[in-house]
PDB file of C-alpha atoms in Angstrom:
ATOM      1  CA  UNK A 606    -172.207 120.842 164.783  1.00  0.00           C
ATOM      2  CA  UNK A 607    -174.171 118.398 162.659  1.00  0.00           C
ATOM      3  CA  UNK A 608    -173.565 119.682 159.596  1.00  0.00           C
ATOM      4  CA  UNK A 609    -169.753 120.253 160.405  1.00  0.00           C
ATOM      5  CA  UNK A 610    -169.958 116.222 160.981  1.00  0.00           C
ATOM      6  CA  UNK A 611    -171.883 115.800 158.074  1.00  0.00           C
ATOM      7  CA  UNK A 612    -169.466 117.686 156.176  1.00  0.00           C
ATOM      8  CA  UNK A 613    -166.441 115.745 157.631  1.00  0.00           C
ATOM      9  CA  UNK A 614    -168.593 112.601 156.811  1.00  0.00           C
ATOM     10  CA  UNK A 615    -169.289 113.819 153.071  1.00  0.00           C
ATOM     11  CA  UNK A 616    -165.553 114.820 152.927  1.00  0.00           C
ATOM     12  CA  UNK A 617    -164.130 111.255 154.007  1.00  0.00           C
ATOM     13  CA  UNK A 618    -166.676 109.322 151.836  1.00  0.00           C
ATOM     14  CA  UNK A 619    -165.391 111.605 148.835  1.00  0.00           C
ATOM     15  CA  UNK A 620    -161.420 110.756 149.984  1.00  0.00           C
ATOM     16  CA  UNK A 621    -162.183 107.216 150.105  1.00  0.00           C
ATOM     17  CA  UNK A 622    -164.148 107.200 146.638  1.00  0.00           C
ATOM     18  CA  UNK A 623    -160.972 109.509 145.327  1.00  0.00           C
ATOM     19  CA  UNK A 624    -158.762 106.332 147.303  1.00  0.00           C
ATOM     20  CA  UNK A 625    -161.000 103.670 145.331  1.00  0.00           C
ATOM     21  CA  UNK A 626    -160.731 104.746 142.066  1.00  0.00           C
ATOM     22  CA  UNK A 627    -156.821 106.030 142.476  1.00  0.00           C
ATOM     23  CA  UNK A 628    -156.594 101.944 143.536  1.00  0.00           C
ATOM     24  CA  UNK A 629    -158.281 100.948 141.003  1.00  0.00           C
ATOM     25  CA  UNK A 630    -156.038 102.641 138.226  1.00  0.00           C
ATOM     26  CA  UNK A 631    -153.602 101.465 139.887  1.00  0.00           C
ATOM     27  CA  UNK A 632    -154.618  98.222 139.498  1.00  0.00           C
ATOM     28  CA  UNK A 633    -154.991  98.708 136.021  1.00  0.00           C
ATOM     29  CA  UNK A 634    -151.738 100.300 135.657  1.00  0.00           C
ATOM     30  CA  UNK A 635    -150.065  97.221 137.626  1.00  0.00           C
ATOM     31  CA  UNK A 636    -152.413  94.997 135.182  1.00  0.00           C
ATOM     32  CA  UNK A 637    -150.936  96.414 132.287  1.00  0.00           C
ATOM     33  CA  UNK A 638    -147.338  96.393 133.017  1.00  0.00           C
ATOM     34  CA  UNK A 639    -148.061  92.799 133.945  1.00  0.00           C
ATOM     35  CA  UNK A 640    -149.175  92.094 130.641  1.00  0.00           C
ATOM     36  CA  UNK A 641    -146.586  94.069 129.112  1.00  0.00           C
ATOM     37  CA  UNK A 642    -143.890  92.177 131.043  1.00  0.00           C
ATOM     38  CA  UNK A 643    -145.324  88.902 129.893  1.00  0.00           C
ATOM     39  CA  UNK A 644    -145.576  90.146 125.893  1.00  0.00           C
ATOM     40  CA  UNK A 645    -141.769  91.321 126.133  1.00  0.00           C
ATOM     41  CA  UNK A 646    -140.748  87.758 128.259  1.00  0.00           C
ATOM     42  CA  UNK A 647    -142.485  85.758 125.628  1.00  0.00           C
ATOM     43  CA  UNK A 648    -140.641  88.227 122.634  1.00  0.00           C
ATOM     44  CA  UNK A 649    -137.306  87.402 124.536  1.00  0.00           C
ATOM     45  CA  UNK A 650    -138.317  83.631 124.031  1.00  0.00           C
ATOM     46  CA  UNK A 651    -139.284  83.608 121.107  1.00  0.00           C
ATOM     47  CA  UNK A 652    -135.931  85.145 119.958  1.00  0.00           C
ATOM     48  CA  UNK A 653    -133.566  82.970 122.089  1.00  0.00           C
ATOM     49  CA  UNK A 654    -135.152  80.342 120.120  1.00  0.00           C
ATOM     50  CA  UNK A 655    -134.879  81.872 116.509  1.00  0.00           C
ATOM     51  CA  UNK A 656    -131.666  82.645 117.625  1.00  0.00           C
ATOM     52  CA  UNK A 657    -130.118  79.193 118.667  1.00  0.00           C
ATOM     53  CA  UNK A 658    -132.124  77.682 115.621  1.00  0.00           C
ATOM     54  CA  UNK A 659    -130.427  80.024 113.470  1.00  0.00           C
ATOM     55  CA  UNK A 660    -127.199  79.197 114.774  1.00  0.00           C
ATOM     56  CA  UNK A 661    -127.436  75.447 114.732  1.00  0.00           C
ATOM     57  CA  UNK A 662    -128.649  75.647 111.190  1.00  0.00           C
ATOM     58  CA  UNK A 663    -125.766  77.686 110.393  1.00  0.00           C
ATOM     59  CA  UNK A 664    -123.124  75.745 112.057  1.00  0.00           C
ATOM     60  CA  UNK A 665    -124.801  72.850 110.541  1.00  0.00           C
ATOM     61  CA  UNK A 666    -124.648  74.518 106.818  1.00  0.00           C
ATOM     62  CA  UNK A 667    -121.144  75.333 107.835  1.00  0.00           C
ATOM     63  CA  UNK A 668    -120.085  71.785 108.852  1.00  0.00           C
ATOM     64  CA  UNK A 669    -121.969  70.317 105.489  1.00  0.00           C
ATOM     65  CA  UNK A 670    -120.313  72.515 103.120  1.00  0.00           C
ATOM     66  CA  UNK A 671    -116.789  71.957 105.038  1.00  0.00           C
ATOM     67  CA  UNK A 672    -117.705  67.802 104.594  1.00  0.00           C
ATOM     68  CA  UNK A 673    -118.637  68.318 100.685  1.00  0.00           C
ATOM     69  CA  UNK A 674    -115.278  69.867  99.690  1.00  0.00           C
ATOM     70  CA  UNK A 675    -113.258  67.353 101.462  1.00  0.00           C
ATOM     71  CA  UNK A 676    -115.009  64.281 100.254  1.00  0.00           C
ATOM     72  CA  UNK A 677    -113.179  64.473  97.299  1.00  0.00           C
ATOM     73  CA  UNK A 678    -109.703  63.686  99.141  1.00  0.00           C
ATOM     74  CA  UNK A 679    -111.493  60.932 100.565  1.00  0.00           C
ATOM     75  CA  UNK A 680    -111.961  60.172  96.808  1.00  0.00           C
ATOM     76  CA  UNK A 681    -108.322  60.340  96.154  1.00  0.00           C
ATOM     77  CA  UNK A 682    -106.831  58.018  98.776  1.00  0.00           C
ATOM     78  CA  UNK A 683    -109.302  55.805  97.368  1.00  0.00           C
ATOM     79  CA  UNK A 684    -107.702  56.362  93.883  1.00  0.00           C
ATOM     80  CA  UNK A 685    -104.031  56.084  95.208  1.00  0.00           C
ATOM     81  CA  UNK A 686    -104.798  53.006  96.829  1.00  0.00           C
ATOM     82  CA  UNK A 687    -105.262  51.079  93.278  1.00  0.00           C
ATOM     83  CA  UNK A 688    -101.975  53.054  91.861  1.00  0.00           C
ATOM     84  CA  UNK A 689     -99.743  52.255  94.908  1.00  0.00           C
ATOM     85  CA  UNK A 690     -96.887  49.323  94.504  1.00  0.00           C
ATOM     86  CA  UNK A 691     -95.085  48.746  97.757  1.00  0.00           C
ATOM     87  CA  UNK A 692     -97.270  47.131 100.926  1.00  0.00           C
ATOM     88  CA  UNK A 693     -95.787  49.949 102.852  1.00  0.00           C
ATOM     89  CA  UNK A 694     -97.588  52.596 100.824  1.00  0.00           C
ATOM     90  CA  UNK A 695    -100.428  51.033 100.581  1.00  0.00           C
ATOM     91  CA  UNK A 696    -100.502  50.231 104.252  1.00  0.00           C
ATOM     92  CA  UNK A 697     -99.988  53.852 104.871  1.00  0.00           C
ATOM     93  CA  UNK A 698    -102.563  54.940 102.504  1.00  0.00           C
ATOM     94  CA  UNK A 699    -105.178  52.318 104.252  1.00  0.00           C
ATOM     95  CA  UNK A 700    -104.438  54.144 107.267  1.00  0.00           C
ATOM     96  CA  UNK A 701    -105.089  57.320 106.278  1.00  0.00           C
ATOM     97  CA  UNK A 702    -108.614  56.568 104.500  1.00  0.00           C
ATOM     98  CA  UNK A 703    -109.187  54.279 108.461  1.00  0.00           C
ATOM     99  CA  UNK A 704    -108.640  57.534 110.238  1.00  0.00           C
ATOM    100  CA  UNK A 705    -110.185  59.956 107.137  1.00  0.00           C
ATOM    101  CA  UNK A 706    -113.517  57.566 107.404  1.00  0.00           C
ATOM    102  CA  UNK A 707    -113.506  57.590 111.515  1.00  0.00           C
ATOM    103  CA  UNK A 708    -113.348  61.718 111.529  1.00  0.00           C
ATOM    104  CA  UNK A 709    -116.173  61.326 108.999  1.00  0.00           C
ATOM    105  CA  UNK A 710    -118.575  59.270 110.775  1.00  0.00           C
ATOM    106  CA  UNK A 711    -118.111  61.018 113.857  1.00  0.00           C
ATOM    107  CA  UNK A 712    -119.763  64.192 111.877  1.00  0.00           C
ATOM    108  CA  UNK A 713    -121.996  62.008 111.017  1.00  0.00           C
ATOM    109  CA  UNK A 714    -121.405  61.373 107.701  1.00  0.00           C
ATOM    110  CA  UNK A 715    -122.257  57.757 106.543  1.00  0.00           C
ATOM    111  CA  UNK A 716    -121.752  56.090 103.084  1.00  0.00           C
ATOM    112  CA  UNK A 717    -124.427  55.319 100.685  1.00  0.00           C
ATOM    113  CA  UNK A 718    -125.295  51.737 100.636  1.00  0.00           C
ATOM    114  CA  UNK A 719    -124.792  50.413  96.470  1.00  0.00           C
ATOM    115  CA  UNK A 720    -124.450  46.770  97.196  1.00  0.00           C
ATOM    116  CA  UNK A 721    -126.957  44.587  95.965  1.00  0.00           C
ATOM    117  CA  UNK A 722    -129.777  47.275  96.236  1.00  0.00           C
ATOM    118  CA  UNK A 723    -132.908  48.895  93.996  1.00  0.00           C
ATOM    119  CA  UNK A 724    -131.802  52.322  92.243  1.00  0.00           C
ATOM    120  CA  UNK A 725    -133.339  55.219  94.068  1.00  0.00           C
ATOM    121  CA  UNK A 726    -133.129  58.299  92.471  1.00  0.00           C
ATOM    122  CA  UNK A 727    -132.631  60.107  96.018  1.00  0.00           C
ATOM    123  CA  UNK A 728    -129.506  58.578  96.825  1.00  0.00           C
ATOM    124  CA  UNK A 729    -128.067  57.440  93.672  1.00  0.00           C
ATOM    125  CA  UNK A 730    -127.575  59.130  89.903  1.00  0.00           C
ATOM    126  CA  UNK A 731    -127.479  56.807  87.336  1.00  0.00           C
ATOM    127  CA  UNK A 732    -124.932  57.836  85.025  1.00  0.00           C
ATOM    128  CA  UNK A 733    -125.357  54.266  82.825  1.00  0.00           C
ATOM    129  CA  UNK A 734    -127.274  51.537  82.191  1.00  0.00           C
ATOM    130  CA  UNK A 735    -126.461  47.685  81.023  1.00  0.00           C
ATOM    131  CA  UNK A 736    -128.424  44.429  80.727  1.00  0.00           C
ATOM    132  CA  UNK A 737    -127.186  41.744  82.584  1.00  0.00           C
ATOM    133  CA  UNK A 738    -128.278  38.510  82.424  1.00  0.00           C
ATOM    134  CA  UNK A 739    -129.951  37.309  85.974  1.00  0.00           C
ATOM    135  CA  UNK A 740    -129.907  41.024  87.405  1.00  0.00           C
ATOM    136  CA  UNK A 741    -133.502  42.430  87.933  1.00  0.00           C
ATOM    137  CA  UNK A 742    -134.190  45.978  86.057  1.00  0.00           C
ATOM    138  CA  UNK A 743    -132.899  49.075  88.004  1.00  0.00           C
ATOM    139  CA  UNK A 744    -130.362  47.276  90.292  1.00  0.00           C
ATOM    140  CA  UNK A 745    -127.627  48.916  91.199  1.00  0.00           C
ATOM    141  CA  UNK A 746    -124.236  46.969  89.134  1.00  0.00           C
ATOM    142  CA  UNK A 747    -121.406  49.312  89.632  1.00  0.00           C
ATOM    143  CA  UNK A 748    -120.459  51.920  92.185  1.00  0.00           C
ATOM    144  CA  UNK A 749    -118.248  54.540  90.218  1.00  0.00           C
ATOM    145  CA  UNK A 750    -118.434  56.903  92.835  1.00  0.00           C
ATOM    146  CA  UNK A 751    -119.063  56.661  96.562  1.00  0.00           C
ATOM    147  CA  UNK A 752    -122.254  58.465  97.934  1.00  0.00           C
ATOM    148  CA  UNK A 753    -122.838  59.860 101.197  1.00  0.00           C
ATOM    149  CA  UNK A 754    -125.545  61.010 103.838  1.00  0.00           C
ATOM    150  CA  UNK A 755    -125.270  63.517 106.535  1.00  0.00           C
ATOM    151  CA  UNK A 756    -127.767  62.949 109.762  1.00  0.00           C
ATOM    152  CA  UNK A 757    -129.634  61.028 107.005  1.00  0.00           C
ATOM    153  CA  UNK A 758    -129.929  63.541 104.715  1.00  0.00           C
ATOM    154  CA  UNK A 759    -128.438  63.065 101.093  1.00  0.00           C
ATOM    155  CA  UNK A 760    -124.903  65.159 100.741  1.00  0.00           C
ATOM    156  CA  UNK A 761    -123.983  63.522  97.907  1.00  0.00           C
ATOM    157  CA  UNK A 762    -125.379  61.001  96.041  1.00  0.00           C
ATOM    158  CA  UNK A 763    -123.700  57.665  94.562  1.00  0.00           C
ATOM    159  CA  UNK A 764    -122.704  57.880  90.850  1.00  0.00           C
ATOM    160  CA  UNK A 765    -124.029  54.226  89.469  1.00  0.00           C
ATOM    161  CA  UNK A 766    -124.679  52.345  87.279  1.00  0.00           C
ATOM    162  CA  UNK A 767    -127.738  50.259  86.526  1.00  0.00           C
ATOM    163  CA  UNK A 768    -129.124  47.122  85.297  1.00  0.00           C
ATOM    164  CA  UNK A 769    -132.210  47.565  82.392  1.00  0.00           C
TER     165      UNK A 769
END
C-alpha cells in the first residue's frame, strides 16, 4: 500500500509539474500576444497620425494652389478699378475686391507689407532699382505687384522696386 501511495504521490507531483510548466507557457503565450497587441496598437497610431498629417498637408497644398491661381483676379479688380469712369462702377468694383479680400483673409491669406519697409529677399523680388534722394539703400519705393503670405508662409512674393 505504500508504494501504491507513493506512486499516487509521484504521479500528482508529476501532474502538477506538467500543470506548472503548461501555466507557465501559457503565461508566455498570454505575454506575447500582449506584446503583440501593444506593437499592432502603437502601428495603428502611428498610421492614424501619418494619415491625418497627410491629409491636412494635402488639403492644405490643395487650398494654396486653389489661392495662387485666383490671386490674379484679385489683381484684376485692382486693375479695373484705375480704368473705371462712373462712381457706380467703381463702387461696385470696390465691393467686389471688400468681399474678394474678406474670403481671402479668412483662408488666411494676408498681404505683404511694402510700405515704408527694408527689402527682404523672402517676401519681396526686386524687379528695379532707383536712387532717390533721402531714401536709405534697399527700401522698398514702389509696389508693382501685391505680395501675399499664407499662415505666414510666403505664397507669393511682392514685385518691387528699390532704392540704391
Amino acid at each position: 500500500m505504500l508504494a501504491n501511495h507513493e506512486n499516487e504521490q509521484t504521479q500528482v507531483t508529476n501532474d502538477i509539474s506538467a500543470l506548472e510548466l503548461e501555466l507557465e507557457m501559457a503565461k508566455k503565450a498570454a505575454e506575447d500576444n500582449l506584446n503583440l497587441a501593444k506593437y499592432h496598437k502603437a502601428e495603428l497610431d502611428n498610421f492614424r497620425k501619418r494619415n491625418a498629417e497627410v491629409s491636412q498637408k494635402a488639403y492644405a497644398d490643395g487650398r494654396e494652389t486653389v489661392i495662387v491661381q485666383i490671386l490674379p483676379l484679385m489683381d484684376a479688380l485692382g486693375e479695373a478699378l484705375k480704368t473705371v469712369e462712373t462712381e457706380h462702377d467703381r463702387q461696385g468694383i470696390e465691393i467686389l475686391i471688400r468681399k474678394f479680400g474678406a474670403a481671402l483673409i479668412s483662408f488666411g491669406v494676408e498681404v505683404i507689407d511694402t510700405t515704408d519697409v527694408s527689402f527682404d529677399p523672402r517676401m519681396h523680388n526686386a524687379v528695379a532699382v532707383e536712387t532717390r534722394k533721402g531714401v536709405k539703400p534697399d527700401m522698398v519705393i514702389e509696389e508693382w505687384q501685391r505680395g501675399y503670405t499664407l499662415n505666414g508662409r510666403v505664397i507669393r512674393p511682392a514685385t518691387v522696386k528699390v532704392s540704391s
